[in-house]
Amino acid sequence: MTQHVSPPRDGTGKVPQVRLPAWRTLVARADVRTLSLLGVLAVLVVIGGVTKPDEFLDTRNLQLVLTQASVIGVVTVGMTFVITSGGIDLSVGAIVALASVWATTLATQEFGFAGILFTAMVVGLGCGLVNGLLIAYGGMVPFIATLAMLASARGLALQITDGKTQIVGVDSVLSLGERDSYLLGIPPLVLIFALVTVLGWLLLNRTTFGRRTVAVGGNAEAARLAGIDVRRQRLYLYLLSGLCCGIAAFLLIVLSGSGQNTNGNLYELDAIAAAIIGGTLLTGGRGTITGSVLGVLVFTTITDIFALNNLQSDVQQIAKGAIIVAAVLVQRRTASTT
């Protein structure tokens, strides 16, 4: 005869909770995709340290990698919100270009640091507003609307510059890219990127705005029936994406000391790829700022390793493509087991 053994109970008659060690709790809560990206990033660091130990592990090179990741990283934060809502934004690179050239005209530079920063952000917001109105209230497909913005913004940027590079002459802007402005060895651009990342994470994970974004991406009709103004939410999301592009344009101005109509080339592909390998669903309904940032760091590290080893860019693109495919396969496998 089998004897039934009851679980031990405390004085109140309740089954006491078993406390796991802190490290096991952390691992249990960790996202598989995040751990996978951390593993890929660790492998890349090892590869860089083995192939070019003196150059790759040099403090200046690591600072450069983080600085370069900051520009596309800010764009990716905005892109993560858009994709989470079930949308797409193909115009981010062109918006960065337009904002950078508009903010570096001679007329704008007369207003100094504040004028350049303000112009870059306003141009980004303006483009995001147009995208949002066309998609949310005009009923246009995001792919078509943002593709039209891509062409228009690139054309306007070319018209403003007449194909020439606009050199920045405002010392207060240029000084942000100099080593004297580093805080505890961290470039100001990296600090701005970190601030945008933290604010983006809080907005997506700790606010009603973030929950509405996920709801719209998961099922727009169900979100509407639940009382969410889907059109207004989408408008806000494209405004947010445009704002991130404006901030990225300012960072790029600081980094390059100029404004060019070729700025932001293929940023849309890099941002989408970084968001996807980070765990954001292209169909919407799920997004992760942490994963997107790790995706940016992975791609930026790959670029740096290939540059240090004088490898061809075509091999670099193949490696990026392989990482994207692997990340999507992991994403599908994880989704099927949950």
Short mmCIF file of C-alpha atoms in Angstrom, two decimals:
data_model
loop_
_atom_site.label_atom_id
_atom_site.label_comp_id
_atom_site.label_asym_id
_atom_site.label_seq_id
_atom_site.Cartn_x
_atom_site.Cartn_y
_atom_site.Cartn_z
CA MET A 1 0.00 0.00 0.00
CA THR A 2 1.43 3.35 -1.04
CA GLN A 3 1.68 5.90 1.75
CA HIS A 4 0.94 9.50 0.79
CA VAL A 5 3.42 11.96 2.27
CA SER A 6 2.17 15.52 2.62
CA PRO A 7 4.59 18.37 2.00
CA PRO A 8 5.91 20.06 5.14
CA ARG A 9 3.86 23.04 6.30
CA ASP A 10 4.62 26.00 8.51
CA GLY A 11 2.65 27.09 11.57
CA THR A 12 -0.06 28.71 9.44
CA GLY A 13 -0.72 25.53 7.49
CA LYS A 14 0.83 26.88 4.28
CA VAL A 15 3.53 25.15 2.28
CA PRO A 16 6.73 27.18 2.79
CA GLN A 17 8.34 28.64 -0.33
CA VAL A 18 11.72 27.22 -1.29
CA ARG A 19 14.21 30.01 -1.89
CA LEU A 20 16.61 29.43 -4.76
CA PRO A 21 20.12 30.87 -4.71
CA ALA A 22 20.34 34.35 -6.25
CA TRP A 23 22.39 33.16 -9.23
CA ARG A 24 19.88 30.40 -10.05
CA THR A 25 16.99 32.89 -9.87
CA LEU A 26 18.83 35.21 -12.25
CA VAL A 27 19.49 32.41 -14.73
CA ALA A 28 15.89 31.21 -14.51
CA ARG A 29 14.59 34.66 -15.38
CA ALA A 30 17.14 35.34 -18.11
CA ASP A 31 15.90 35.42 -21.67
CA VAL A 32 17.35 32.64 -23.85
CA ARG A 33 17.86 35.12 -26.67
CA THR A 34 19.71 37.53 -24.39
CA LEU A 35 22.00 34.77 -23.13
CA SER A 36 22.61 33.63 -26.71
CA LEU A 37 23.59 37.15 -27.79
CA LEU A 38 25.85 37.54 -24.78
CA GLY A 39 27.50 34.27 -25.78
CA VAL A 40 27.97 35.45 -29.38
CA LEU A 41 29.39 38.76 -28.15
CA ALA A 42 31.80 36.93 -25.82
CA VAL A 43 32.97 34.71 -28.69
CA LEU A 44 33.57 37.77 -30.87
CA VAL A 45 35.59 39.43 -28.12
CA VAL A 46 37.71 36.29 -27.82
CA ILE A 47 38.21 36.18 -31.61
CA GLY A 48 39.21 39.83 -31.68
CA GLY A 49 41.54 39.38 -28.72
CA VAL A 50 43.22 36.37 -30.33
CA THR A 51 43.58 37.71 -33.88
CA LYS A 52 44.55 41.29 -33.01
CA PRO A 53 45.23 41.42 -29.27
CA ASP A 54 47.12 44.72 -29.24
CA GLU A 55 44.71 46.60 -31.48
CA PHE A 56 41.34 45.10 -30.52
CA LEU A 57 41.80 45.18 -26.74
CA ASP A 58 43.26 48.66 -26.81
CA THR A 59 41.17 51.12 -24.79
CA ARG A 60 40.86 53.54 -27.69
CA ASN A 61 39.56 50.84 -29.99
CA LEU A 62 36.95 49.72 -27.46
CA GLN A 63 35.89 53.33 -27.03
CA LEU A 64 35.60 53.65 -30.80
CA VAL A 65 33.44 50.52 -31.04
CA LEU A 66 31.06 51.83 -28.40
CA THR A 67 30.95 55.27 -30.00
CA GLN A 68 30.11 53.84 -33.42
CA ALA A 69 27.47 51.62 -31.84
CA SER A 70 25.89 54.65 -30.18
CA VAL A 71 24.63 56.22 -33.42
CA ILE A 72 22.94 53.15 -34.90
CA GLY A 73 21.99 52.06 -31.39
CA VAL A 74 19.79 55.11 -30.80
CA VAL A 75 18.08 54.49 -34.15
CA THR A 76 17.54 50.85 -33.17
CA VAL A 77 15.80 51.80 -29.93
CA GLY A 78 13.18 53.71 -31.93
CA MET A 79 12.96 50.92 -34.49
CA THR A 80 12.31 48.38 -31.73
CA PHE A 81 9.18 50.24 -30.66
CA VAL A 82 7.89 50.45 -34.25
CA ILE A 83 8.48 46.75 -34.97
CA THR A 84 6.96 45.74 -31.62
CA SER A 85 3.77 47.51 -32.71
CA GLY A 86 3.71 45.47 -35.92
CA GLY A 87 5.06 48.28 -38.10
CA ILE A 88 8.28 48.96 -39.98
CA ASP A 89 10.31 52.08 -40.75
CA LEU A 90 12.51 52.00 -43.84
CA SER A 91 13.19 55.73 -43.71
CA VAL A 92 15.36 55.98 -40.58
CA GLY A 93 18.65 56.22 -42.49
CA ALA A 94 17.32 58.91 -44.81
CA ILE A 95 15.87 60.85 -41.85
CA VAL A 96 19.28 60.77 -40.16
CA ALA A 97 20.84 62.14 -43.34
CA LEU A 98 18.25 64.90 -43.73
CA ALA A 99 18.47 65.90 -40.07
CA SER A 100 22.27 65.98 -40.17
CA VAL A 101 22.48 68.23 -43.24
CA TRP A 102 19.65 70.52 -42.14
CA ALA A 103 21.32 70.96 -38.75
CA THR A 104 24.71 71.80 -40.28
CA THR A 105 23.74 74.51 -42.76
CA LEU A 106 25.50 77.84 -42.24
CA ALA A 107 22.22 79.43 -41.15
CA THR A 108 21.67 76.79 -38.49
CA GLN A 109 25.25 76.87 -37.21
CA GLU A 110 24.86 80.56 -36.41
CA PHE A 111 22.68 79.49 -33.47
CA GLY A 112 25.50 77.33 -32.07
CA PHE A 113 25.16 74.09 -30.12
CA ALA A 114 21.51 74.56 -29.20
CA GLY A 115 20.56 75.42 -32.77
CA ILE A 116 22.17 72.30 -34.22
CA LEU A 117 20.69 69.97 -31.59
CA PHE A 118 17.24 71.57 -31.79
CA THR A 119 17.15 71.45 -35.59
CA ALA A 120 18.22 67.81 -35.76
CA MET A 121 15.52 66.77 -33.31
CA VAL A 122 12.79 68.87 -34.93
CA VAL A 123 13.58 67.51 -38.41
CA GLY A 124 13.46 63.97 -37.04
CA LEU A 125 10.15 64.64 -35.31
CA GLY A 126 8.75 66.27 -38.45
CA CYS A 127 9.58 63.26 -40.60
CA GLY A 128 8.17 60.93 -37.96
CA LEU A 129 5.00 63.00 -37.87
CA VAL A 130 4.53 62.67 -41.62
CA ASN A 131 5.13 58.91 -41.45
CA GLY A 132 2.72 58.56 -38.54
CA LEU A 133 -0.06 60.59 -40.18
CA LEU A 134 0.21 58.69 -43.46
CA ILE A 135 0.16 55.30 -41.73
CA ALA A 136 -2.19 55.88 -38.79
CA TYR A 137 -4.70 58.26 -40.34
CA GLY A 138 -4.01 57.94 -44.06
CA GLY A 139 -4.34 54.17 -44.02
CA MET A 140 -1.09 53.63 -45.92
CA VAL A 141 0.92 50.44 -45.48
CA PRO A 142 4.02 51.20 -43.32
CA PHE A 143 6.33 49.68 -45.94
CA ILE A 144 5.05 52.03 -48.67
CA ALA A 145 4.78 55.16 -46.52
CA THR A 146 8.28 54.88 -45.09
CA LEU A 147 9.71 53.91 -48.47
CA ALA A 148 8.29 57.14 -49.87
CA MET A 149 9.83 59.05 -46.95
CA LEU A 150 13.17 57.34 -47.64
CA ALA A 151 13.20 58.63 -51.21
CA SER A 152 11.92 62.09 -50.32
CA ALA A 153 14.29 62.66 -47.39
CA ARG A 154 17.31 61.51 -49.39
CA GLY A 155 16.34 63.77 -52.25
CA LEU A 156 15.84 66.78 -49.98
CA ALA A 157 19.16 66.12 -48.22
CA LEU A 158 20.91 66.05 -51.59
CA GLN A 159 19.19 69.27 -52.62
CA ILE A 160 20.23 71.07 -49.43
CA THR A 161 23.89 70.05 -49.69
CA ASP A 162 24.14 70.08 -53.49
CA GLY A 163 26.23 66.94 -53.04
CA LYS A 164 28.81 68.71 -50.88
CA THR A 165 29.98 68.02 -47.34
CA GLN A 166 28.93 70.64 -44.78
CA ILE A 167 31.72 71.17 -42.25
CA VAL A 168 30.74 71.99 -38.67
CA GLY A 169 32.50 75.01 -37.21
CA VAL A 170 30.87 75.09 -33.76
CA ASP A 171 33.56 74.26 -31.22
CA SER A 172 31.10 73.29 -28.46
CA VAL A 173 29.72 70.55 -30.74
CA LEU A 174 33.08 69.29 -31.94
CA SER A 175 34.48 69.19 -28.40
CA LEU A 176 32.04 66.40 -27.48
CA GLY A 177 34.01 64.07 -29.73
CA GLU A 178 37.38 64.91 -28.18
CA ARG A 179 39.03 62.84 -25.47
CA ASP A 180 39.10 65.78 -23.07
CA SER A 181 35.31 65.54 -22.78
CA TYR A 182 35.31 61.85 -21.79
CA LEU A 183 33.79 61.13 -18.38
CA LEU A 184 35.78 58.45 -16.53
CA GLY A 185 37.05 57.26 -19.91
CA ILE A 186 33.55 57.03 -21.39
CA PRO A 187 32.78 59.13 -24.49
CA PRO A 188 29.77 61.49 -24.14
CA LEU A 189 28.10 59.84 -27.15
CA VAL A 190 28.11 56.51 -25.32
CA LEU A 191 26.55 58.13 -22.26
CA ILE A 192 23.79 59.60 -24.42
CA PHE A 193 23.20 56.18 -25.97
CA ALA A 194 23.05 54.61 -22.51
CA LEU A 195 20.52 57.23 -21.39
CA VAL A 196 18.32 56.64 -24.46
CA THR A 197 18.53 52.89 -23.86
CA VAL A 198 17.49 53.16 -20.21
CA LEU A 199 14.61 55.52 -21.04
CA GLY A 200 13.53 53.22 -23.88
CA TRP A 201 13.60 50.18 -21.61
CA LEU A 202 11.54 51.94 -18.95
CA LEU A 203 9.07 53.21 -21.53
CA LEU A 204 8.54 49.77 -23.07
CA ASN A 205 8.53 47.69 -19.91
CA ARG A 206 7.25 49.93 -17.11
CA THR A 207 4.63 52.22 -18.63
CA THR A 208 1.13 52.06 -20.08
CA PHE A 209 2.58 53.32 -23.35
CA GLY A 210 4.76 50.22 -23.59
CA ARG A 211 1.89 47.87 -22.78
CA ARG A 212 -0.25 49.54 -25.43
CA THR A 213 2.56 49.18 -27.95
CA VAL A 214 2.78 45.43 -27.31
CA ALA A 215 -1.00 45.11 -27.42
CA VAL A 216 -1.27 46.89 -30.77
CA GLY A 217 1.45 44.68 -32.22
CA GLY A 218 -0.10 41.50 -30.86
CA ASN A 219 -3.63 42.14 -32.10
CA ALA A 220 -4.63 45.62 -33.24
CA GLU A 221 -8.35 44.83 -33.36
CA ALA A 222 -8.35 43.37 -29.86
CA ALA A 223 -6.43 46.43 -28.65
CA ARG A 224 -9.06 48.70 -30.23
CA LEU A 225 -11.88 46.78 -28.58
CA ALA A 226 -10.02 47.08 -25.26
CA GLY A 227 -10.22 50.88 -25.55
CA ILE A 228 -6.79 51.65 -26.99
CA ASP A 229 -6.68 54.38 -29.65
CA VAL A 230 -4.64 52.35 -32.13
CA ARG A 231 -4.20 55.17 -34.64
CA ARG A 232 -2.94 57.63 -32.06
CA GLN A 233 -0.60 55.01 -30.61
CA ARG A 234 0.92 54.36 -34.02
CA LEU A 235 1.35 58.09 -34.58
CA TYR A 236 3.23 58.38 -31.29
CA LEU A 237 5.46 55.44 -32.22
CA TYR A 238 6.58 56.98 -35.50
CA LEU A 239 7.15 60.27 -33.72
CA LEU A 240 9.37 58.40 -31.27
CA SER A 241 11.26 56.76 -34.13
CA GLY A 242 11.76 60.15 -35.78
CA LEU A 243 13.00 61.65 -32.51
CA CYS A 244 15.56 58.86 -32.15
CA CYS A 245 16.72 59.56 -35.71
CA GLY A 246 17.17 63.23 -34.84
CA ILE A 247 19.26 62.36 -31.77
CA ALA A 248 21.32 59.91 -33.84
CA ALA A 249 21.88 62.62 -36.46
CA PHE A 250 23.30 64.91 -33.78
CA LEU A 251 25.60 62.13 -32.53
CA LEU A 252 26.76 61.54 -36.09
CA ILE A 253 27.48 65.25 -36.51
CA VAL A 254 29.63 65.15 -33.38
CA LEU A 255 31.37 61.97 -34.55
CA SER A 256 32.14 63.12 -38.11
CA GLY A 257 32.22 66.87 -37.65
CA SER A 258 30.08 67.33 -40.74
CA GLY A 259 26.73 66.80 -42.38
CA GLN A 260 26.39 64.77 -45.58
CA ASN A 261 23.50 63.56 -47.68
CA THR A 262 25.07 60.06 -47.60
CA ASN A 263 24.84 59.82 -43.81
CA GLY A 264 22.81 56.97 -42.39
CA ASN A 265 23.27 54.76 -45.43
CA LEU A 266 21.64 51.34 -44.81
CA TYR A 267 20.86 52.27 -41.20
CA GLU A 268 17.35 50.91 -41.71
CA LEU A 269 18.70 47.43 -42.50
CA ASP A 270 21.16 47.45 -39.60
CA ALA A 271 18.50 48.64 -37.13
CA ILE A 272 15.94 46.08 -38.28
CA ALA A 273 18.53 43.28 -38.18
CA ALA A 274 19.74 44.26 -34.70
CA ALA A 275 16.17 44.36 -33.37
CA ILE A 276 15.29 41.00 -34.90
CA ILE A 277 18.33 39.13 -33.63
CA GLY A 278 17.72 40.73 -30.26
CA GLY A 279 14.37 38.97 -30.00
CA THR A 280 11.87 41.54 -31.28
CA LEU A 281 9.23 39.78 -33.39
CA LEU A 282 9.00 41.17 -36.92
CA THR A 283 5.27 40.40 -36.82
CA GLY A 284 4.85 42.51 -33.68
CA GLY A 285 3.65 41.76 -30.18
CA ARG A 286 7.02 41.35 -28.52
CA GLY A 287 10.03 43.62 -28.22
CA THR A 288 13.17 43.86 -26.14
CA ILE A 289 15.38 46.92 -25.83
CA THR A 290 18.15 44.93 -24.13
CA GLY A 291 18.27 42.41 -26.96
CA SER A 292 18.29 45.15 -29.60
CA VAL A 293 21.24 46.89 -27.95
CA LEU A 294 23.14 43.60 -27.76
CA GLY A 295 22.38 43.07 -31.44
CA VAL A 296 23.89 46.45 -32.24
CA LEU A 297 27.01 45.61 -30.22
CA VAL A 298 27.36 42.26 -32.02
CA PHE A 299 27.23 43.86 -35.46
CA THR A 300 29.54 46.73 -34.50
CA THR A 301 32.07 44.31 -33.02
CA ILE A 302 31.99 42.20 -36.19
CA THR A 303 32.68 45.30 -38.29
CA ASP A 304 35.59 46.28 -36.06
CA ILE A 305 37.16 42.80 -36.13
CA PHE A 306 36.93 42.62 -39.91
CA ALA A 307 38.42 46.09 -40.28
CA LEU A 308 41.35 45.29 -37.98
CA ASN A 309 42.06 42.07 -39.88
CA ASN A 310 41.76 43.77 -43.30
CA LEU A 311 39.05 41.35 -44.41
CA GLN A 312 36.72 42.07 -47.30
CA SER A 313 33.37 43.69 -46.57
CA ASP A 314 31.52 41.00 -48.54
CA VAL A 315 32.68 38.35 -46.07
CA GLN A 316 31.50 40.63 -43.28
CA GLN A 317 28.02 40.83 -44.81
CA ILE A 318 27.92 37.03 -45.12
CA ALA A 319 28.79 36.71 -41.43
CA LYS A 320 26.05 39.18 -40.51
CA GLY A 321 23.55 37.26 -42.61
CA ALA A 322 24.50 33.99 -40.95
CA ILE A 323 24.02 35.54 -37.50
CA ILE A 324 20.59 36.86 -38.49
CA VAL A 325 19.50 33.42 -39.75
CA ALA A 326 20.82 31.71 -36.62
CA ALA A 327 19.06 34.23 -34.37
CA VAL A 328 15.74 33.76 -36.15
CA LEU A 329 16.06 29.97 -35.89
CA VAL A 330 16.71 30.29 -32.15
CA GLN A 331 13.73 32.63 -31.90
CA ARG A 332 11.45 30.12 -33.66
CA ARG A 333 12.73 27.23 -31.54
CA THR A 334 12.18 29.19 -28.35
CA ALA A 335 8.67 30.18 -29.42
CA SER A 336 7.76 26.56 -30.18
CA THR A 337 8.87 25.35 -26.77
CA THR A 338 7.04 28.00 -24.77
#
